[in-house]
XYZ file of C-alpha atoms in Angstrom:
145
model
C 102.906 66.916 105.884
C 102.425 69.659 108.639
C 99.629 71.855 109.468
C 99.070 75.088 107.331
C 97.121 77.895 109.927
C 94.351 79.782 108.844
C 96.916 82.939 108.403
C 94.929 85.946 110.312
C 97.154 86.400 113.250
C 100.946 86.039 114.221
C 103.067 85.710 111.466
C 100.475 85.085 108.596
C 99.029 88.441 109.943
C 96.651 90.710 107.883
C 98.096 92.023 104.472
C 95.243 94.438 104.270
C 95.904 95.972 107.766
C 99.326 97.480 106.790
C 97.726 100.635 105.912
C 100.970 101.636 104.329
C 101.163 99.130 101.448
C 100.388 101.557 98.624
C 101.566 99.657 95.558
C 100.135 96.507 94.641
C 100.792 93.812 92.010
C 97.621 91.605 90.791
C 98.408 88.253 89.344
C 95.660 86.725 87.263
C 93.427 87.071 84.222
C 93.779 90.704 84.845
C 92.594 91.812 81.328
C 89.494 89.905 81.177
C 86.782 92.198 82.347
C 84.324 89.186 82.963
C 87.191 87.585 85.484
C 87.597 87.864 89.333
C 91.594 89.533 88.691
C 90.091 92.376 86.690
C 87.621 93.398 89.402
C 90.363 93.010 92.365
C 92.864 95.394 90.597
C 89.741 97.849 89.763
C 88.801 97.500 93.384
C 92.984 98.068 94.728
C 92.871 101.082 92.336
C 89.590 102.722 93.399
C 91.181 102.367 96.715
C 93.797 104.539 96.075
C 96.591 101.913 95.492
C 98.759 102.093 93.041
C 98.327 98.496 91.099
C 100.864 96.906 88.412
C 99.065 94.260 86.058
C 100.168 90.809 85.615
C 98.940 88.584 83.439
C 100.594 85.025 82.315
C 97.679 84.916 79.809
C 97.709 88.400 78.398
C 98.006 88.734 74.634
C 98.281 92.646 75.076
C 101.217 94.402 76.624
C 98.673 97.693 77.697
C 95.428 97.421 79.043
C 92.462 100.193 77.568
C 93.407 102.457 79.845
C 97.290 102.443 78.891
C 98.602 100.679 81.866
C 101.487 98.258 81.231
C 100.709 94.600 81.735
C 103.489 92.233 82.487
C 103.488 88.619 82.028
C 105.501 87.648 84.830
C 105.908 89.572 88.180
C 110.063 89.321 87.808
C 109.334 91.461 84.384
C 108.228 94.643 86.363
C 111.418 96.775 86.096
C 113.426 97.312 89.594
C 112.818 100.800 89.868
C 108.884 100.138 90.609
C 107.893 99.474 93.783
C 105.704 96.633 94.777
C 104.858 96.252 98.227
C 102.213 93.470 98.270
C 101.193 90.581 95.626
C 97.682 89.664 95.180
C 97.774 86.247 93.597
C 94.363 85.176 91.869
C 95.635 82.713 89.847
C 96.440 78.913 89.578
C 98.325 77.624 92.686
C 101.108 75.927 90.153
C 101.817 79.619 89.004
C 101.441 80.957 92.317
C 104.604 79.078 93.358
C 106.461 80.539 90.710
C 104.960 83.935 91.621
C 106.214 83.518 95.653
C 109.778 82.675 94.741
C 109.743 85.950 92.182
C 108.493 87.699 94.919
C 111.199 86.430 97.492
C 113.761 87.675 94.499
C 112.606 90.503 94.925
C 111.934 91.103 98.627
C 108.313 91.781 98.427
C 106.997 89.850 101.848
C 103.111 90.856 101.787
C 101.027 88.508 99.781
C 97.011 88.184 99.283
C 95.693 84.849 98.139
C 92.458 84.976 96.871
C 90.146 81.759 97.163
C 91.640 79.120 94.997
C 94.859 80.745 94.483
C 95.557 79.264 98.080
C 96.321 75.770 97.956
C 98.323 73.848 100.644
C 101.381 74.034 98.736
C 101.289 77.769 98.270
C 100.834 78.214 102.004
C 103.444 76.121 102.481
C 105.946 77.806 100.083
C 105.037 81.232 101.256
C 105.532 79.839 105.071
C 109.146 78.644 104.021
C 110.207 81.978 102.690
C 108.524 83.748 105.365
C 106.102 85.449 103.855
C 103.030 87.629 105.632
C 99.831 86.313 104.459
C 96.179 86.744 104.259
C 93.889 84.760 102.537
C 90.818 86.226 101.407
C 88.980 88.172 99.125
C 89.620 91.787 98.096
C 85.970 92.412 96.903
C 84.483 91.577 99.933
C 87.160 92.630 102.917
C 87.542 96.201 103.355
C 90.232 98.000 102.528
C 91.813 100.421 105.189
C 92.515 103.920 104.116
C 96.103 104.812 102.937
C 97.820 106.829 106.263
């Protein structure tokens, strides 16, 4: 197995540093207020990003604010823009999401702690994605250009 870089420079540049990424998908338990995925989606929204909610666990199709919740990234209609994906999900599901990202042409992926298993990092590298590891709740969001 080959070594995986820490993903802060080079091919694996900073996703948060790409200022024009205005449309994000957050994949995780986005409907549960006690889970980090919910807070990540709120943080991105408060930073001026449009956020598509994706939860394989959701039993509802809308949140309390009326935002649509998708079961899979591939369920988001193709006419809706997705510039970047924030994975805050198990690595097993994360691998599936990476393939869905590639099919959709999304190259920017932010991996929250726990979603950044070596297999996920390797698959992202194979797909030529720009990846950043970290926590959106900690790392500052740059303003949109």
